[in-house]
Short mmCIF file of C-alpha atoms in Angstrom, two decimals:
data_model
loop_
_atom_site.label_atom_id
_atom_site.label_comp_id
_atom_site.label_asym_id
_atom_site.label_seq_id
_atom_site.Cartn_x
_atom_site.Cartn_y
_atom_site.Cartn_z
CA MET R 1 -26.56 13.10 -41.38
CA SER R 2 -23.90 10.65 -40.04
CA ASP R 3 -26.85 9.11 -37.97
CA VAL R 4 -28.91 8.50 -41.09
CA LYS R 5 -25.99 7.12 -42.69
CA PHE R 6 -25.03 4.67 -39.83
CA ALA R 7 -28.91 3.64 -39.58
CA THR R 8 -28.91 2.79 -43.36
CA LYS R 9 -25.78 0.62 -43.18
CA ARG R 10 -27.18 -1.16 -40.07
CA ARG R 11 -30.40 -1.82 -42.07
CA TRP R 12 -28.03 -3.20 -44.84
CA ILE R 13 -26.36 -5.31 -42.61
CA ASN R 14 -29.01 -6.69 -40.74
CA GLY R 15 -31.16 -7.27 -43.86
CA PRO R 16 -31.78 -10.87 -45.12
CA VAL R 17 -29.77 -12.61 -47.91
CA GLY R 18 -32.04 -13.78 -50.78
CA ARG R 19 -32.26 -17.35 -51.99
CA GLY R 20 -29.77 -16.75 -54.88
CA GLY R 21 -27.28 -15.26 -52.35
CA GLN R 22 -27.85 -18.06 -50.04
CA ALA R 23 -26.96 -20.70 -53.00
CA ALA R 24 -24.10 -18.73 -53.99
CA ILE R 25 -22.63 -18.65 -50.40
CA LEU R 26 -23.34 -22.41 -50.20
CA ALA R 27 -21.85 -23.31 -53.33
CA PHE R 28 -18.54 -21.36 -52.31
CA PHE R 29 -18.59 -23.17 -49.12
CA LEU R 30 -18.73 -26.29 -50.39
CA LEU R 31 -16.13 -25.91 -53.18
CA LEU R 32 -13.53 -24.12 -51.03
CA PRO R 33 -12.14 -27.47 -49.58
CA GLY R 34 -11.79 -28.65 -53.00
CA TRP R 35 -9.54 -25.59 -53.79
CA MET R 36 -7.47 -26.45 -50.80
CA PHE R 37 -7.07 -30.09 -51.69
CA ARG R 38 -7.00 -29.30 -55.47
CA GLU R 39 -3.69 -30.59 -56.20
CA ALA R 40 -4.16 -33.90 -54.62
CA LEU R 41 -7.37 -34.37 -56.16
CA VAL R 42 -6.60 -33.18 -59.51
CA ASP R 43 -3.35 -35.48 -59.85
CA TYR R 44 -5.07 -38.43 -57.85
CA ARG R 45 -3.14 -41.46 -57.58
CA LEU R 46 -4.21 -45.05 -56.40
CA HIS R 47 -2.30 -46.29 -53.19
CA SER R 48 -2.34 -48.69 -50.62
CA ASP R 49 -5.72 -50.42 -49.74
CA ASP R 50 -7.23 -48.67 -52.92
CA PHE R 51 -5.67 -51.42 -54.85
CA GLU R 52 -7.04 -54.59 -52.58
CA TYR R 53 -10.44 -53.05 -52.25
CA LEU R 54 -10.88 -52.39 -56.38
CA ALA R 55 -9.35 -55.72 -56.97
CA GLY R 56 -11.98 -57.63 -54.42
CA SER R 57 -14.71 -55.35 -56.46
CA ARG R 58 -13.44 -55.67 -60.07
CA THR R 59 -16.53 -57.80 -61.23
CA PRO R 60 -19.95 -58.01 -59.80
CA ALA R 61 -19.16 -62.08 -59.05
CA ARG R 62 -15.96 -60.81 -57.02
CA ALA R 63 -17.91 -58.05 -55.26
CA VAL R 64 -20.65 -60.56 -53.93
CA ALA R 65 -17.95 -63.28 -52.91
CA ASN R 66 -16.17 -60.76 -50.93
CA LEU R 67 -19.12 -58.87 -49.44
CA PHE R 68 -18.30 -59.85 -45.64
CA ARG R 69 -14.75 -61.02 -46.25
CA PRO R 70 -12.81 -58.75 -43.65
CA HIS R 71 -9.92 -56.32 -45.09
CA ASN R 72 -7.49 -56.53 -42.13
CA THR R 73 -9.97 -56.40 -39.09
CA HIS R 74 -12.80 -54.33 -41.18
CA ILE R 75 -15.97 -56.13 -42.49
CA VAL R 76 -17.38 -53.40 -44.49
CA PRO R 77 -19.97 -54.77 -47.02
CA ALA R 78 -21.41 -51.23 -47.64
CA TRP R 79 -17.72 -50.06 -48.76
CA ARG R 80 -17.38 -52.94 -51.01
CA VAL R 81 -20.93 -51.99 -52.69
CA LEU R 82 -19.76 -48.53 -53.35
CA THR R 83 -16.34 -49.90 -54.29
CA ALA R 84 -18.04 -52.13 -56.91
CA THR R 85 -20.43 -49.37 -58.12
CA LEU R 86 -17.55 -47.02 -58.72
CA VAL R 87 -15.77 -49.60 -60.93
CA GLN R 88 -18.68 -50.16 -63.22
CA VAL R 89 -18.85 -46.34 -63.46
CA ALA R 90 -15.25 -46.03 -64.17
CA GLY R 91 -15.57 -48.62 -66.84
CA VAL R 92 -11.72 -49.06 -67.82
CA LEU R 93 -8.87 -49.18 -65.39
CA PRO R 94 -7.28 -45.61 -66.70
CA ARG R 95 -10.40 -44.08 -65.21
CA LEU R 96 -10.11 -45.24 -61.83
CA GLN R 97 -8.27 -42.20 -60.86
CA GLU R 98 -10.58 -39.64 -61.73
CA THR R 99 -13.46 -41.39 -60.63
CA LEU R 100 -12.38 -42.30 -56.96
CA ALA R 101 -11.25 -38.39 -56.69
CA VAL R 102 -14.57 -37.27 -57.46
CA ALA R 103 -16.35 -39.92 -55.23
CA THR R 104 -13.86 -39.03 -52.24
CA TYR R 105 -14.34 -35.33 -52.75
CA ALA R 106 -18.25 -35.80 -53.23
CA ALA R 107 -18.50 -37.69 -49.91
CA LEU R 108 -16.95 -34.78 -48.17
CA VAL R 109 -19.41 -32.44 -49.84
CA ILE R 110 -22.36 -34.87 -48.65
CA LEU R 111 -20.84 -34.97 -45.12
CA MET R 112 -20.64 -31.22 -44.97
CA ILE R 113 -24.43 -30.71 -46.06
CA LEU R 114 -25.82 -33.26 -43.63
CA VAL R 115 -23.83 -31.65 -40.83
CA GLY R 116 -25.26 -28.14 -41.81
CA VAL R 117 -28.54 -29.56 -42.12
CA LEU R 118 -28.44 -31.19 -38.63
CA VAL R 119 -27.37 -28.16 -36.89
CA GLY R 120 -29.38 -25.61 -38.68
CA ARG R 121 -32.48 -27.61 -38.09
CA GLU R 122 -31.64 -28.35 -34.47
CA PHE R 123 -31.61 -24.62 -33.50
CA GLY R 124 -33.67 -23.07 -36.13
CA ARG R 125 -30.69 -21.19 -37.33
CA LEU R 126 -29.47 -21.06 -40.87
CA GLY R 127 -26.21 -19.20 -40.09
CA LEU R 128 -25.12 -21.61 -37.48
CA GLY R 129 -25.82 -24.66 -39.82
CA LEU R 130 -23.50 -22.88 -42.40
CA ALA R 131 -20.76 -22.41 -39.75
CA ALA R 132 -21.04 -26.07 -38.79
CA LEU R 133 -20.72 -27.02 -42.44
CA ILE R 134 -17.69 -24.84 -42.89
CA ALA R 135 -15.96 -26.09 -39.59
CA THR R 136 -16.49 -29.78 -40.80
CA GLY R 137 -14.79 -29.56 -44.38
CA THR R 138 -12.46 -26.62 -44.53
CA THR R 139 -9.74 -28.15 -42.19
CA SER R 140 -6.33 -29.98 -42.95
CA VAL R 141 -7.43 -32.79 -40.36
CA LEU R 142 -9.36 -34.02 -43.31
CA PHE R 143 -6.53 -33.91 -45.96
CA SER R 144 -6.14 -37.63 -45.86
CA SER R 145 -9.74 -38.90 -45.76
CA GLY R 146 -10.53 -36.05 -48.42
CA THR R 147 -8.17 -36.84 -50.84
CA TRP R 148 -7.38 -40.47 -50.74
CA TYR R 149 -10.61 -43.00 -51.55
CA SER R 150 -9.65 -45.77 -49.04
CA SER R 151 -9.14 -43.16 -46.03
CA GLY R 152 -12.60 -41.79 -47.10
CA GLN R 153 -14.38 -44.82 -45.69
CA THR R 154 -14.37 -42.69 -42.43
CA VAL R 155 -15.94 -40.05 -44.27
CA TRP R 156 -18.62 -42.24 -45.59
CA ALA R 157 -19.18 -43.73 -41.91
CA ALA R 158 -19.58 -40.23 -40.62
CA ILE R 159 -22.08 -39.74 -43.55
CA GLY R 160 -24.09 -42.81 -42.20
CA ILE R 161 -23.82 -41.40 -38.60
CA VAL R 162 -24.63 -37.83 -39.49
CA GLY R 163 -27.51 -39.01 -41.85
CA MET R 164 -28.90 -41.21 -39.18
CA LEU R 165 -29.16 -38.17 -36.92
CA VAL R 166 -30.84 -36.20 -39.57
CA LEU R 167 -33.41 -38.92 -39.78
CA LEU R 168 -33.95 -39.04 -36.26
CA GLN R 169 -34.35 -35.36 -35.66
CA ALA R 170 -36.88 -35.38 -38.71
CA TRP R 171 -38.61 -38.45 -36.93
CA ARG R 172 -38.83 -36.17 -33.58
CA ILE R 173 -40.17 -33.17 -35.25
CA CYS R 174 -42.35 -34.56 -38.08
CA GLY R 175 -42.95 -38.05 -36.54
CA GLY R 176 -43.57 -40.97 -39.10
CA SER R 177 -42.28 -44.39 -38.47
CA TRP R 178 -40.29 -44.64 -41.51
CA ARG R 179 -37.96 -41.87 -40.47
CA LEU R 180 -37.05 -43.79 -37.38
CA VAL R 181 -36.69 -47.18 -39.39
CA ALA R 182 -34.59 -45.25 -42.13
CA GLY R 183 -32.54 -43.72 -39.17
CA VAL R 184 -31.91 -47.36 -37.99
CA GLY R 185 -30.83 -48.37 -41.31
CA LEU R 186 -28.23 -45.84 -41.75
CA ALA R 187 -26.72 -46.71 -38.27
CA TRP R 188 -26.47 -49.95 -39.56
CA MET R 189 -24.98 -48.72 -42.92
CA ALA R 190 -22.45 -46.44 -41.00
CA GLY R 191 -20.72 -49.59 -39.82
CA GLY R 192 -20.51 -51.16 -42.99
CA PHE R 193 -18.37 -48.45 -44.29
CA TRP R 194 -15.90 -48.52 -41.41
CA THR R 195 -15.73 -50.46 -37.82
CA ILE R 196 -15.94 -47.07 -36.18
CA GLY R 197 -19.23 -46.36 -37.90
CA HIS R 198 -20.71 -48.65 -35.44
CA ALA R 199 -20.66 -45.54 -32.91
CA ALA R 200 -23.66 -44.63 -34.80
CA GLY R 201 -25.95 -46.85 -32.28
CA PRO R 202 -24.74 -45.23 -29.05
CA VAL R 203 -24.51 -41.68 -30.67
CA GLY R 204 -28.14 -41.96 -31.78
CA PHE R 205 -29.30 -43.44 -28.32
CA VAL R 206 -27.75 -40.44 -26.50
CA TYR R 207 -29.36 -37.93 -29.13
CA LEU R 208 -32.92 -39.36 -28.68
CA TRP R 209 -32.35 -40.01 -24.87
CA MET R 210 -31.49 -36.24 -24.35
CA HIS R 211 -34.60 -35.06 -26.08
CA GLY R 212 -36.66 -37.34 -23.65
CA ARG R 213 -37.38 -40.07 -26.39
CA ARG R 214 -36.08 -42.80 -24.01
CA ARG R 215 -37.97 -45.77 -25.71
CA ALA R 216 -37.10 -44.79 -29.16
CA ALA R 217 -33.37 -44.15 -27.98
CA PHE R 218 -32.93 -48.02 -28.00
CA ALA R 219 -33.82 -48.46 -31.83
CA PRO R 220 -30.56 -47.24 -33.27
CA LEU R 221 -28.76 -49.00 -30.46
CA MET R 222 -30.30 -52.44 -31.32
CA GLY R 223 -29.66 -51.74 -34.86
CA THR R 224 -25.62 -51.26 -34.32
CA ILE R 225 -25.85 -54.37 -32.18
CA ALA R 226 -27.70 -56.63 -34.71
CA ALA R 227 -25.42 -55.22 -37.54
CA VAL R 228 -22.61 -56.05 -35.40
CA ALA R 229 -23.65 -59.55 -34.79
CA ILE R 230 -24.21 -60.27 -38.55
CA ALA R 231 -21.03 -59.02 -39.82
CA TRP R 232 -19.43 -61.14 -37.15
CA THR R 233 -21.12 -64.10 -37.85
CA LEU R 234 -20.78 -63.89 -41.73
CA GLY R 235 -17.06 -62.59 -41.66
CA GLY R 236 -15.61 -62.53 -38.01
CA ARG R 237 -13.98 -66.08 -38.45
CA HIS R 238 -11.88 -64.90 -41.54
CA ILE R 239 -10.61 -62.12 -39.40
CA ASP R 240 -6.60 -62.38 -38.93
CA ALA R 241 -5.97 -59.39 -36.49
CA ARG R 242 -2.26 -60.07 -36.99
CA ILE R 243 -2.24 -58.25 -40.11
CA SER R 244 -3.42 -55.42 -38.80
CA PHE R 245 -1.76 -55.46 -35.27
CA HIS R 246 1.75 -56.41 -36.34
CA GLY R 247 1.83 -60.04 -35.24
CA ARG R 248 -0.93 -59.52 -32.30
CA SER R 249 -4.28 -60.80 -31.65
CA GLU R 250 -6.91 -58.58 -30.65
CA ARG R 251 -6.59 -59.34 -26.96
CA GLU R 252 -2.79 -58.83 -27.12
CA ALA R 253 -3.15 -55.42 -29.13
CA ALA R 254 -6.04 -54.01 -27.02
CA SER R 255 -5.15 -51.90 -24.12
CA PRO R 256 -8.05 -49.66 -22.47
CA LEU R 257 -5.39 -47.74 -20.36
CA ALA R 258 -3.73 -46.62 -23.51
CA GLY R 259 -6.84 -45.68 -25.50
CA LEU R 260 -7.55 -43.56 -22.76
CA THR R 261 -4.34 -41.64 -22.61
CA HIS R 262 -3.85 -41.66 -26.36
CA THR R 263 -7.22 -40.03 -26.40
CA LEU R 264 -6.49 -37.33 -24.02
CA GLN R 265 -3.17 -36.43 -26.32
CA ALA R 266 -5.12 -36.85 -29.44
CA ILE R 267 -7.83 -34.31 -28.44
CA PRO R 268 -5.85 -31.24 -27.85
CA GLU R 269 -3.24 -32.34 -30.44
CA GLN R 270 -5.16 -33.50 -33.48
CA LEU R 271 -8.71 -31.75 -32.81
CA GLY R 272 -7.20 -28.78 -31.41
CA ALA R 273 -4.01 -27.69 -32.74
CA GLU R 274 -4.42 -29.58 -36.17
CA ASN R 275 -7.72 -27.35 -36.67
CA LEU R 276 -5.67 -24.50 -35.99
CA GLY R 277 -3.31 -25.53 -39.00
CA LEU R 278 -0.69 -26.36 -36.33
CA GLU R 279 1.47 -29.43 -35.54
CA THR R 280 2.40 -30.08 -31.72
CA GLU R 281 3.12 -32.72 -29.40
CA THR R 282 2.14 -33.31 -25.84
CA THR R 283 2.84 -35.36 -22.80
CA VAL R 284 0.11 -37.55 -21.27
CA LEU R 285 -0.01 -35.17 -18.45
CA GLN R 286 -0.33 -32.14 -20.61
CA GLY R 287 -3.07 -33.74 -22.77
CA ALA R 288 -4.81 -34.78 -19.79
CA GLY R 289 -4.52 -31.14 -18.25
CA LEU R 290 -5.50 -29.51 -21.68
CA CYS R 291 -8.65 -31.94 -21.50
CA ALA R 292 -9.63 -31.09 -17.91
CA LEU R 293 -9.60 -27.32 -18.74
CA ILE R 294 -11.77 -27.53 -21.68
CA ALA R 295 -14.05 -30.05 -19.57
CA VAL R 296 -14.27 -27.46 -16.70
CA VAL R 297 -15.23 -24.40 -19.13
CA TRP R 298 -17.83 -26.56 -20.56
CA LEU R 299 -19.35 -27.53 -17.16
CA LEU R 300 -19.19 -24.27 -15.83
CA SER R 301 -21.07 -23.16 -19.05
CA ILE R 302 -23.91 -25.70 -18.62
CA ARG R 303 -24.03 -25.43 -14.65
CA ALA R 304 -26.98 -23.20 -14.88
CA GLU R 305 -28.95 -24.89 -17.66
CA GLY R 306 -29.00 -28.18 -15.81
CA GLY R 307 -27.23 -30.22 -18.67
CA PRO R 308 -25.77 -29.93 -22.35
CA ASN R 309 -28.27 -29.94 -25.28
CA PRO R 310 -28.60 -32.97 -27.46
CA LEU R 311 -26.28 -32.02 -29.93
CA GLU R 312 -23.57 -31.48 -27.68
CA ALA R 313 -24.09 -34.51 -25.84
CA ALA R 314 -23.97 -36.55 -29.14
CA GLY R 315 -21.12 -34.85 -30.29
CA GLY R 316 -18.93 -35.09 -27.28
CA ALA R 317 -20.27 -39.10 -27.33
CA LEU R 318 -18.91 -39.49 -30.84
CA ILE R 319 -15.56 -37.94 -30.05
CA VAL R 320 -14.92 -40.18 -26.92
CA ILE R 321 -16.28 -43.36 -28.43
CA ALA R 322 -14.60 -43.25 -31.62
CA TYR R 323 -11.08 -42.08 -30.29
CA PHE R 324 -11.29 -44.36 -27.28
CA VAL R 325 -12.24 -47.54 -29.56
CA GLU R 326 -9.50 -46.67 -32.14
CA TRP R 327 -6.58 -46.05 -29.58
CA THR R 328 -7.57 -49.03 -27.49
CA PHE R 329 -6.63 -51.47 -30.28
CA ARG R 330 -3.43 -49.51 -31.07
CA GLY R 331 -2.47 -49.57 -27.23
CA TYR R 332 0.25 -51.76 -28.07
CA LEU R 333 2.14 -49.00 -29.48
CA PRO R 334 2.76 -45.36 -27.83
CA PHE R 335 1.16 -42.48 -28.96
CA SER R 336 4.39 -40.90 -30.38
CA SER R 337 4.79 -43.91 -32.85
CA LEU R 338 1.11 -43.18 -34.08
CA ARG R 339 0.95 -39.57 -34.44
CA GLY R 340 0.43 -38.65 -37.97
CA ILE R 341 0.75 -42.26 -39.00
CA VAL R 342 -3.13 -42.88 -38.95
CA PRO R 343 -4.84 -39.52 -39.93
CA TRP R 344 -8.16 -41.01 -40.98
CA TYR R 345 -8.54 -42.00 -37.20
CA ASP R 346 -9.30 -38.12 -36.79
CA THR R 347 -12.10 -37.85 -39.21
CA ILE R 348 -15.28 -39.07 -37.23
CA PRO R 349 -13.90 -37.62 -33.92
CA HIS R 350 -13.67 -34.28 -36.06
CA VAL R 351 -17.34 -34.43 -36.87
CA GLY R 352 -18.23 -35.04 -33.44
CA LEU R 353 -16.24 -31.72 -32.60
CA ALA R 354 -18.25 -29.81 -35.16
CA LEU R 355 -21.31 -31.11 -33.78
CA PHE R 356 -20.13 -30.47 -30.09
CA GLY R 357 -18.95 -27.12 -30.89
CA THR R 358 -21.83 -25.54 -32.87
CA GLY R 359 -24.09 -27.36 -30.12
CA TRP R 360 -22.24 -25.42 -27.60
CA ILE R 361 -22.45 -22.05 -29.39
CA GLY R 362 -26.07 -22.64 -30.12
CA ARG R 363 -26.96 -22.87 -26.51
CA MET R 364 -25.02 -19.73 -25.69
CA THR R 365 -26.31 -17.60 -28.54
CA ARG R 366 -30.08 -18.49 -28.38
CA ASP R 367 -31.28 -14.87 -29.09
CA HIS R 368 -29.60 -14.55 -32.63
CA PRO R 369 -32.06 -14.48 -35.57
CA SER R 370 -32.83 -17.56 -37.57
CA GLY R 371 -32.28 -16.25 -41.12
CA LEU R 372 -28.95 -15.50 -42.73
CA THR R 373 -28.47 -11.78 -42.65
CA ARG R 374 -25.75 -9.83 -45.01
CA GLY R 375 -23.58 -9.21 -41.87
CA GLY R 376 -23.78 -12.87 -41.06
CA ALA R 377 -22.90 -13.80 -44.62
CA VAL R 378 -19.87 -11.66 -44.48
CA GLY R 379 -18.85 -13.24 -41.11
CA LEU R 380 -18.96 -16.53 -42.42
CA LEU R 381 -17.20 -15.83 -45.68
CA ALA R 382 -14.49 -14.41 -43.51
CA PHE R 383 -14.56 -17.43 -41.24
CA SER R 384 -14.27 -20.02 -44.20
CA ILE R 385 -11.65 -17.67 -45.81
CA GLY R 386 -9.82 -17.28 -42.38
CA LEU R 387 -9.65 -21.28 -42.20
CA ALA R 388 -8.36 -21.95 -45.63
CA VAL R 389 -5.47 -19.30 -45.05
CA VAL R 390 -4.62 -20.85 -41.62
CA HIS R 391 -4.54 -24.44 -43.02
CA GLN R 392 -2.66 -23.46 -46.22
CA SER R 393 0.83 -24.15 -44.75
CA ARG R 394 -0.13 -27.40 -43.11
CA ILE R 395 -1.60 -28.84 -46.44
CA GLU R 396 1.41 -27.94 -48.23
CA SER R 397 3.40 -29.96 -45.52
CA LEU R 398 1.00 -32.86 -46.41
CA LEU R 399 1.46 -32.68 -50.15
CA MET R 400 5.29 -32.67 -49.50
CA ASP R 401 4.92 -35.65 -47.49
CA GLY R 402 2.86 -37.40 -50.17
CA VAL R 403 5.89 -37.97 -52.58
CA PRO R 404 8.57 -40.18 -52.00
CA GLN R 405 12.00 -39.00 -50.77
CA PRO R 406 14.50 -37.94 -53.20
CA GLY R 407 16.28 -41.18 -54.67
CA GLU R 408 19.47 -42.12 -56.33
CA GLY R 409 20.07 -39.97 -59.51
CA GLU R 410 18.13 -36.91 -58.34
CA PRO R 411 20.08 -33.74 -58.18
CA VAL R 412 20.84 -32.62 -54.34
CA LEU R 413 18.39 -29.74 -53.98
CA PRO R 414 18.75 -26.98 -51.26
CA PRO R 415 16.64 -28.39 -48.15
CA THR R 416 14.27 -25.25 -47.95
CA ARG R 417 10.71 -25.55 -47.73
CA GLU R 418 10.41 -23.71 -51.10
CA PHE R 419 12.42 -26.31 -52.93
CA ARG R 420 10.69 -29.18 -51.36
CA LEU R 421 7.48 -27.56 -52.21
CA LEU R 422 8.35 -27.09 -55.82
CA ARG R 423 9.56 -30.84 -55.95
CA ALA R 424 6.21 -32.09 -54.95
CA ARG R 425 4.20 -30.02 -56.98
CA TYR R 426 6.47 -31.26 -59.92
CA LEU R 427 6.15 -35.07 -59.00
CA TRP R 428 2.42 -35.27 -58.04
CA PRO R 429 1.20 -35.10 -61.52
CA GLU R 430 4.19 -37.31 -62.88
CA TYR R 431 3.14 -39.93 -60.58
CA HIS R 432 -0.51 -39.46 -61.65
CA ARG R 433 0.80 -39.58 -65.18
CA VAL R 434 2.92 -42.69 -64.97
CA GLN R 435 0.40 -44.77 -63.10
CA ARG R 436 -2.21 -43.69 -65.47
CA LEU R 437 0.00 -45.15 -68.27
CA ASP R 438 0.23 -48.48 -66.01
CA LEU R 439 -3.46 -48.88 -65.64
CA ALA R 440 -3.52 -48.35 -69.37
CA ARG R 441 -1.25 -51.14 -69.95
CA LEU R 442 -3.19 -53.51 -67.79
CA GLN R 443 -6.25 -52.62 -69.59
CA ARG R 444 -4.33 -53.71 -72.80
CA ALA R 445 -3.20 -56.82 -71.00
CA GLU R 446 -6.92 -57.59 -69.99
CA GLY R 447 -8.11 -57.17 -73.73
CA VAL R 448 -5.11 -59.62 -74.84
CA GLY R 449 -6.31 -61.80 -72.13
CA ARG R 450 -9.76 -62.02 -73.02
CA ARG R 451 -8.99 -62.53 -76.54
CA LEU R 452 -6.48 -65.46 -76.32
CA SER R 453 -8.27 -66.74 -73.31
CA ILE R 454 -5.67 -66.62 -70.67
CA GLY R 455 -6.38 -67.03 -67.26
CA ARG R 456 -4.92 -65.00 -63.97
CA ASP R 457 -3.33 -68.43 -62.69
CA THR R 458 -1.21 -68.97 -66.01
CA ILE R 459 -0.18 -64.96 -65.92
CA HIS R 460 1.04 -65.35 -62.32
CA GLU R 461 2.79 -68.42 -63.12
CA VAL R 462 4.45 -67.05 -66.05
CA PHE R 463 5.28 -63.16 -64.92
CA GLY R 464 4.80 -63.63 -60.95
CA ARG R 465 3.92 -60.67 -59.37
CA ILE R 466 2.37 -57.84 -61.42
CA GLU R 467 3.41 -54.18 -60.43
CA VAL R 468 1.95 -50.82 -60.74
CA LEU R 469 3.46 -47.50 -59.81
CA GLU R 470 2.73 -47.17 -55.90
CA LEU R 471 1.27 -50.87 -55.40
CA PRO R 472 2.31 -51.83 -52.17
CA SER R 473 4.52 -54.81 -51.72
CA VAL R 474 1.80 -56.84 -50.18
CA TYR R 475 -0.72 -56.58 -52.91
CA ASP R 476 -0.43 -57.72 -56.67
CA ALA R 477 -2.00 -55.85 -59.53
CA LEU R 478 -3.11 -59.21 -61.14
CA GLY R 479 -6.29 -58.78 -59.18
CA LEU R 480 -7.38 -55.83 -61.24
CA LEU R 481 -7.62 -57.66 -64.44
CA ASP R 482 -11.25 -58.89 -65.07
CA LEU R 483 -10.03 -62.31 -66.37
CA PRO R 484 -11.17 -65.68 -65.42
CA GLU R 485 -8.88 -67.73 -62.86
CA THR R 486 -8.34 -70.20 -65.68
CA GLY R 487 -8.34 -70.01 -69.45
CA MET R 488 -7.58 -71.98 -72.11
CA LEU R 489 -4.20 -70.79 -73.28
CA ARG R 490 -1.65 -72.08 -70.91
CA ASP R 491 1.57 -72.40 -73.02
CA PRO R 492 4.18 -70.24 -70.92
CA ALA R 493 5.87 -69.10 -74.25
CA GLN R 494 3.02 -68.05 -75.98
CA VAL R 495 1.59 -66.16 -72.88
CA ARG R 496 4.88 -64.61 -72.58
CA ALA R 497 5.14 -63.30 -76.15
CA ALA R 498 1.45 -61.88 -75.84
CA LEU R 499 1.99 -60.06 -72.62
CA GLY R 500 5.85 -59.44 -72.02
CA GLU R 501 5.81 -56.00 -73.28
CA VAL R 502 2.53 -55.08 -71.57
CA PHE R 503 3.93 -56.21 -68.26
CA GLN R 504 7.17 -54.13 -68.37
CA PRO R 505 7.62 -52.45 -64.95
CA SER R 506 7.44 -48.54 -65.33
CA VAL R 507 10.20 -46.12 -64.00
CA PRO R 508 9.23 -44.21 -60.81
CA PRO R 509 9.36 -40.56 -61.65
CA ARG R 510 12.05 -38.31 -60.10
CA ILE R 511 13.60 -34.73 -60.68
CA PRO R 512 15.94 -35.06 -63.66
CA GLY R 513 19.19 -33.56 -63.49
CA GLY R 514 21.06 -31.16 -65.53
CA GLU R 515 19.08 -28.09 -67.01
CA ALA R 516 16.36 -26.73 -65.28
CA GLN R 517 12.74 -28.35 -65.97
CA PRO R 518 9.68 -26.18 -67.18
CA GLY R 519 7.53 -25.55 -64.07
CA LEU R 520 10.62 -25.63 -61.87
CA PRO R 521 12.65 -22.51 -62.58
CA GLY R 522 16.13 -22.87 -61.32
CA MET R 523 15.53 -25.90 -59.36
CA ASN R 524 18.43 -27.83 -60.63
CA GLN R 525 20.69 -24.97 -60.70
CA PRO R 526 22.90 -23.91 -57.70
CA PRO R 527 21.49 -20.95 -55.63
CA ASP R 528 23.35 -17.65 -56.25
CA ASP R 529 25.83 -16.56 -53.71
#
């Protein structure tokens, strides 16, 4: 009798998951990162480069004029087109917060789906494709690029890279020159979102070369070379590297040796430990040793097979190319000064890791079924939930880092993690609310300016720099106004009377003193003895 029950259970576990079940599981996997990042996404705030990109795309005319204008050292026409589109979708300034939040998370979902399609089709295994999808998005490594629009440039660049690989894969399987041409177009577009997106060409070359398509392998590579040449011709002369590199030129900043040593540390620290929800620090020798250990284990695994499969090779190339280029141009700083400062640098290498890792697993588990069984679905659900649990603590730490340190007038709170987290969860929605009010004031100012024909030049003369909560000191919120450069009304007294109240700066939120606040039980009370 027990044998019959065991056989019945085994048949159930090995039974296929229907289309409805597959759709439900997929929806869960795609929504899980949103639940992990929910507090930062629901209470999204514009910050840092968001303001500059939005100002440069506030009107279609400005978007066209700035298409190839460098932002620091990045010439990103595709990103500027996307930003201009989202500005039009938002319609009014107060809606920019939720519009950018939705676009940021939508990009992560698109990237997860593309990685899943690429891996699943490469090995003919739905389960492995879903595992790659989970590994791509269910991680605190992508907290920055998954919750901050401008940091999400790297996600859109990764979409271009993986989308290119999907089209190259489809061309290899189904033929059709249009697929190859479209793949080259996406390779071009990847670099138009962020500079490291230009890794698409070399990665596409490696992928097709490993599949034996030697002549076609040069197509994405030539596409990237053409994209770089055009971008440099149209915008290169306007690049001022000193802005990004602390007063240094590209040559003064770049250090290939530091690019190599930083990469050796970043791989175990940021692709290894952080993907386990941990924070760790290594020396150069430790990083090199860990990378060498991984390389030896991997080389032993492919020794009998004559080489890696195309997905392993493409993923590994993506990790090395992206990190080496990024860290080479930050080579004037020690890795200790960069650790955690530029988390978006990890996005594209992380995608490379997902491709490399699932490619490795796919090669080692060739006899697994192509369909998704119930047992496989349970395993994938456990894998995704386990990752969410593992990364929860680090996400909370990043959330705490996302609010300013206590300022003057705030009560002194116990320096425990619990109180710091409560403070962060109180301030995130408060910063969102106050900034939304600031954007609403700008929208009113825009309406007044249009009605009275006030130009931005006059507003600047009368009020100087216009502020919005969390606007960096190097930017001016004046650029967010859809007003002409010059207008008819130029009398300072009339302009001040019309707009003076609107341009009053807001007060940054803080934890009030005195009695405990709603949602913060006992936060402002001394702890019991």
